[in-house]
Short mmCIF file of C-alpha atoms and ligand atoms in Angstrom, two decimals:
data_model
loop_
_atom_site.label_atom_id
_atom_site.label_comp_id
_atom_site.label_asym_id
_atom_site.label_seq_id
_atom_site.Cartn_x
_atom_site.Cartn_y
_atom_site.Cartn_z
CA MET Q 1405 66.15 102.73 100.87
CA ASN Q 1406 69.83 102.66 102.03
CA ALA Q 1407 71.09 106.35 102.19
CA LYS Q 1408 74.10 105.79 100.34
CA VAL Q 1409 72.49 103.61 98.00
CA ALA Q 1410 69.76 106.91 97.71
CA ALA Q 1411 72.84 109.06 97.02
CA ILE Q 1412 74.23 106.84 94.08
CA LEU Q 1413 70.92 106.86 92.67
CA ALA Q 1414 70.13 110.39 92.41
CA LYS Q 1415 73.60 111.08 90.74
CA LYS Q 1416 72.01 109.66 87.40
CA GLY Q 1417 72.17 112.17 84.80
CA LYS Q 1418 73.96 114.89 87.17
CA SER Q 1419 77.02 113.63 87.74
CA PRO Q 1420 79.31 110.68 87.16
CA VAL Q 1421 79.48 108.15 89.52
CA SER Q 1422 83.08 106.58 90.18
CA GLU Q 1423 83.84 102.87 91.19
CA LEU Q 1424 87.14 101.63 91.30
CA THR Q 1425 87.96 97.84 93.23
CA ALA Q 1426 89.63 97.85 96.76
CA TYR Q 1427 91.06 94.58 98.29
CA ASP Q 1428 92.58 95.84 101.93
CA TYR Q 1429 92.37 98.41 104.48
CA PRO Q 1430 94.82 100.99 103.21
CA THR Q 1431 93.67 100.85 99.78
CA ALA Q 1432 90.01 101.26 101.03
CA ARG Q 1433 90.62 104.48 103.29
CA LEU Q 1434 93.02 106.16 100.45
CA LEU Q 1435 90.01 105.36 97.75
CA ASP Q 1436 87.48 106.85 100.75
CA GLU Q 1437 89.51 109.59 101.59
CA ALA Q 1438 90.04 110.72 97.95
CA GLY Q 1439 86.29 110.72 97.58
CA ILE Q 1440 85.40 107.50 95.06
CA ASP Q 1441 81.86 106.99 95.09
CA MET Q 1442 81.65 103.14 95.07
CA LEU Q 1443 84.25 100.56 96.20
CA LEU Q 1444 84.55 97.40 94.54
CA VAL Q 1445 85.57 93.97 96.62
CA GLY Q 1446 86.06 92.42 93.43
CA ASP Q 1447 86.58 88.94 92.56
CA SER Q 1448 89.28 90.05 90.41
CA LEU Q 1449 91.63 89.66 93.58
CA GLY Q 1450 92.23 86.47 92.54
CA MET Q 1451 94.68 87.89 89.79
CA THR Q 1452 95.30 90.83 91.48
CA MET Q 1453 96.10 89.95 95.12
CA LEU Q 1454 96.39 85.98 94.88
CA GLY Q 1455 97.98 85.37 91.55
CA TYR Q 1456 95.27 82.95 89.92
CA PRO Q 1457 94.91 82.89 86.31
CA ASP Q 1458 91.28 84.36 86.40
CA THR Q 1459 88.55 84.34 89.01
CA THR Q 1460 87.39 80.88 88.64
CA HIS Q 1461 89.42 79.76 91.42
CA VAL Q 1462 87.94 82.42 93.93
CA THR Q 1463 85.70 81.11 97.15
CA MET Q 1464 83.63 82.75 99.53
CA GLU Q 1465 86.38 82.53 102.29
CA HIS Q 1466 88.33 84.71 99.96
CA MET Q 1467 85.90 87.35 99.46
CA LEU Q 1468 84.89 87.49 102.72
CA HIS Q 1469 88.50 87.91 104.47
CA HIS Q 1470 88.91 90.61 101.84
CA ALA Q 1471 85.50 92.39 102.20
CA GLU Q 1472 86.15 92.56 106.15
CA ALA Q 1473 89.54 94.72 105.38
CA VAL Q 1474 87.65 96.92 102.94
CA ALA Q 1475 84.70 97.52 105.09
CA ARG Q 1476 87.24 99.06 108.21
CA GLY Q 1477 88.52 101.22 105.53
CA ALA Q 1478 85.92 102.95 103.89
CA LYS Q 1479 83.58 105.71 105.68
CA ASN Q 1480 81.77 107.40 102.93
CA ALA Q 1481 82.56 105.26 99.69
CA LEU Q 1482 79.60 102.73 99.32
CA VAL Q 1483 80.94 99.13 99.60
CA ILE Q 1484 80.23 96.77 96.99
CA CYS Q 1485 81.26 93.23 97.60
CA ASP Q 1486 81.48 90.09 94.43
CA MET Q 1487 79.43 87.29 95.07
CA PRO Q 1488 82.13 84.31 93.38
CA ILE Q 1489 81.64 81.67 91.16
CA HIS Q 1490 78.72 79.12 92.28
CA SER Q 1491 78.02 80.76 95.48
CA PHE Q 1492 74.62 81.87 93.67
CA ASP Q 1493 73.68 79.06 92.04
CA THR Q 1494 70.18 78.49 93.16
CA PRO Q 1495 68.63 81.54 94.91
CA GLU Q 1496 68.60 80.10 98.29
CA GLN Q 1497 72.16 79.94 98.19
CA ALA Q 1498 72.70 83.29 96.56
CA VAL Q 1499 70.50 84.94 99.60
CA ALA Q 1500 72.32 82.68 102.16
CA ASN Q 1501 76.05 83.61 100.85
CA ALA Q 1502 74.55 87.70 100.19
CA LYS Q 1503 73.65 87.67 103.96
CA ARG Q 1504 77.27 85.60 104.63
CA LEU Q 1505 78.78 88.66 102.67
CA MET Q 1506 76.87 91.66 104.02
CA ALA Q 1507 77.93 90.31 107.93
CA THR Q 1508 81.53 91.44 107.03
CA GLY Q 1509 80.32 95.67 106.78
CA VAL Q 1510 79.74 95.96 102.96
CA ASP Q 1511 77.12 97.86 101.81
CA ALA Q 1512 76.07 95.65 98.52
CA VAL Q 1513 77.08 92.93 96.39
CA LYS Q 1514 77.57 92.19 92.99
CA LEU Q 1515 77.02 88.97 90.82
CA GLU Q 1516 77.31 88.50 87.06
CA GLY Q 1517 74.70 87.03 84.82
CA GLY Q 1518 71.52 88.88 83.38
CA VAL Q 1519 68.25 86.94 82.59
CA ASP Q 1520 69.69 83.65 83.78
CA LYS Q 1521 69.96 85.28 87.34
CA GLU Q 1522 67.00 87.17 87.56
CA ASP Q 1523 65.75 84.98 90.63
CA CYS Q 1524 68.97 84.78 92.20
CA ILE Q 1525 68.86 88.81 92.24
CA ARG Q 1526 65.48 88.93 93.21
CA ALA Q 1527 65.67 86.82 95.99
CA ILE Q 1528 68.77 88.88 97.10
CA THR Q 1529 67.27 92.23 96.62
CA GLU Q 1530 63.72 90.98 98.49
CA ALA Q 1531 66.08 90.20 101.64
CA GLY Q 1532 66.77 93.60 102.02
CA ILE Q 1533 70.14 93.76 100.02
CA PRO Q 1534 71.01 96.38 97.64
CA VAL Q 1535 72.78 94.52 94.41
CA GLN Q 1536 74.40 95.97 91.78
CA GLY Q 1537 74.57 93.85 88.25
CA HIS Q 1538 77.12 92.66 85.93
CA ILE Q 1539 76.42 91.98 82.33
CA GLY Q 1540 78.51 92.01 78.84
CA LEU Q 1541 81.06 90.27 79.37
CA LEU Q 1542 81.21 87.71 82.39
CA PRO Q 1543 84.95 86.77 83.50
CA GLN Q 1544 83.31 84.08 85.68
CA LYS Q 1545 82.27 82.53 82.33
CA VAL Q 1546 86.29 82.57 81.01
CA LEU Q 1547 86.26 78.81 80.70
CA GLU Q 1548 83.20 77.97 78.84
CA GLU Q 1549 83.85 81.33 76.45
CA GLY Q 1550 87.49 80.31 75.81
CA GLY Q 1551 88.84 83.29 76.92
CA TYR Q 1552 87.34 87.17 77.24
CA HIS Q 1553 85.69 88.42 74.04
CA MET Q 1554 84.15 91.38 73.56
CA LYS Q 1555 80.14 91.42 73.77
CA GLY Q 1556 77.48 93.05 71.33
CA LYS Q 1557 78.68 92.89 68.14
CA THR Q 1558 75.99 91.57 66.18
CA ASP Q 1559 72.34 92.73 66.52
CA GLU Q 1560 71.34 89.77 68.25
CA GLU Q 1561 74.20 89.90 71.33
CA ALA Q 1562 72.88 93.16 71.28
CA ALA Q 1563 69.40 93.02 71.98
CA ALA Q 1564 70.52 89.82 74.61
CA ILE Q 1565 72.52 92.42 76.54
CA MET Q 1566 69.47 95.07 76.44
CA ALA Q 1567 67.31 92.14 77.79
CA ASP Q 1568 69.90 91.04 80.03
CA MET Q 1569 69.33 95.06 81.95
CA GLU Q 1570 65.97 94.69 81.64
CA ALA Q 1571 65.81 91.46 84.02
CA VAL Q 1572 68.62 93.27 86.50
CA VAL Q 1573 66.47 96.00 87.16
CA ARG Q 1574 63.25 94.08 87.15
CA ALA Q 1575 64.55 92.06 89.86
CA GLY Q 1576 65.60 95.40 91.77
CA ALA Q 1577 69.27 95.98 91.61
CA PHE Q 1578 70.20 99.68 91.48
CA SER Q 1579 73.04 99.42 89.62
CA LEU Q 1580 75.09 97.41 86.83
CA VAL Q 1581 77.99 96.96 85.38
CA ILE Q 1582 78.74 96.93 81.74
CA GLU Q 1583 81.65 94.77 80.66
CA CYS Q 1584 83.47 95.13 77.41
CA THR Q 1585 80.69 95.78 74.67
CA LYS Q 1586 80.58 97.91 72.10
CA LYS Q 1587 80.54 101.62 72.59
CA SER Q 1588 76.72 102.18 71.22
CA VAL Q 1589 75.43 99.12 73.06
CA ALA Q 1590 76.69 100.69 76.38
CA GLU Q 1591 75.42 104.17 75.30
CA ALA Q 1592 71.88 102.78 74.09
CA VAL Q 1593 71.34 100.25 77.61
CA THR Q 1594 72.05 103.47 79.71
CA ARG Q 1595 69.92 105.55 77.91
CA ALA Q 1596 66.98 102.83 78.37
CA CYS Q 1597 68.15 101.93 81.98
CA PRO Q 1598 66.59 103.39 84.93
CA VAL Q 1599 69.34 102.71 87.75
CA ILE Q 1600 73.04 103.32 87.25
CA THR Q 1601 75.09 101.90 84.91
CA ILE Q 1602 78.84 101.54 85.74
CA GLY Q 1603 81.17 100.43 82.20
CA ILE Q 1604 84.24 98.61 82.03
CA GLY Q 1605 86.30 98.36 78.72
CA ALA Q 1606 83.08 99.63 77.33
CA GLY Q 1607 83.98 103.10 76.22
CA HIS Q 1608 84.80 106.18 78.07
CA GLY Q 1609 81.75 108.79 78.51
CA THR Q 1610 78.82 106.19 77.51
CA CYS Q 1611 77.86 105.44 81.21
CA ASP Q 1612 76.56 106.69 84.30
CA GLY Q 1613 79.97 106.08 85.56
CA GLU Q 1614 83.16 103.80 85.26
CA VAL Q 1615 85.19 101.33 87.03
CA LEU Q 1616 88.08 99.96 86.94
CA VAL Q 1617 90.78 97.49 88.64
CA PHE Q 1618 92.73 99.43 90.75
CA HIS Q 1619 96.27 97.65 90.11
CA ASP Q 1620 95.36 98.39 86.31
CA LEU Q 1621 94.56 102.25 87.40
CA MET Q 1622 97.79 102.84 89.31
CA GLY Q 1623 100.03 100.96 87.17
CA LEU Q 1624 100.54 98.22 90.03
CA SER Q 1625 100.87 94.93 87.82
CA PRO Q 1626 102.89 96.52 84.96
CA TRP Q 1627 103.08 93.06 83.27
CA PHE Q 1628 99.52 93.46 82.54
CA VAL Q 1629 97.60 96.40 81.77
CA PRO Q 1630 94.33 96.21 79.41
CA GLY Q 1631 94.23 98.14 76.29
CA PHE Q 1632 91.37 100.06 77.51
CA VAL Q 1633 92.96 101.93 80.87
CA THR Q 1634 95.72 104.52 80.73
CA PRO Q 1635 97.40 104.29 83.90
CA LYS Q 1636 97.67 107.82 86.30
CA ALA Q 1637 100.74 106.17 88.71
CA THR Q 1638 103.25 103.86 88.18
CA LEU Q 1639 103.42 102.27 91.54
CA GLY Q 1640 104.85 99.11 90.42
CA ALA Q 1641 108.22 101.08 89.00
CA ASP Q 1642 107.64 103.03 92.42
CA ILE Q 1643 108.40 99.94 94.22
CA MET Q 1644 110.96 98.29 92.32
CA ARG Q 1645 112.88 101.91 93.01
CA ALA Q 1646 111.96 102.16 96.49
CA ALA Q 1647 113.01 98.56 97.41
CA ARG Q 1648 116.39 98.89 95.25
CA GLU Q 1649 117.19 102.06 96.98
CA TYR Q 1650 116.62 100.68 100.41
CA ALA Q 1651 118.62 97.52 99.52
CA ALA Q 1652 121.76 99.58 98.13
CA GLU Q 1653 121.55 102.02 100.91
CA LEU Q 1654 121.63 98.65 103.72
CA LYS Q 1655 125.54 98.47 105.61
CA LEU Q 1656 127.45 96.28 107.73
CA PRO Q 1657 128.45 96.77 110.87
CA GLU Q 1658 132.34 98.91 110.80
O1 LIG W 1941 86.07 91.88 89.89
C1 LIG W 1941 86.29 92.65 89.41
O2 LIG W 1941 87.33 93.86 89.21
C2 LIG W 1941 84.95 93.27 88.49
C3 LIG W 1941 85.17 94.55 87.73
C4 LIG W 1941 86.12 94.22 86.73
C5 LIG W 1941 83.86 95.43 87.37
O3 LIG W 1941 84.14 92.65 88.37
#
């Protein structure tokens, strides 16, 4: 097994796993030097870096471009690259695209889906590529579901999320993201899950680790902060202040 993946798996039940998104070289290098365990080249880059309204506009070419930069910036962190919408519609396509993403130098790929994507995940892991699954709220389904809605509110939904976890684990994933589920569902899934669960919007301390979008944590897109995030920095405000200061200090020749 890949040494970085083994080191992450060894943290199960011992110490929390930290994951943050990174989309470029300087951010990857800073987060890596800060000791963040896993860096995710998330397809959230469609919004944070490219200004699209959601992740359904993101292509393989976008992901390849950003993955290369992040891979160059990270030495110790395990770098995971998201598979964009329609890049894993069949197992054959999933393997071919996972190989293209891995060729950028990342360590693993992530893809959304559970029972419905078991065959794609298995095909990728059987090709020797580590996979992080993603269950609960699936942002790539935002258009078909008419928005972002918390998952696991009914017993039926909670059971479906548990079945998704089981499918992802059966298919050989080393980790899975649990997004925006009820706290109790994330806790139950984590208790039952032999691999690393990573929560987002699913309650604090409910999973083996947590992931956040870098821009949300650092206050870099102050026009949108999800309710479950407490920003730890004010980079957006700092940039505006510094830009104003710079412009105010300019001088014309005497
Ligand atoms: O794309 C992304 O940033 C993600 C995280 C929200 C888990 O998938």
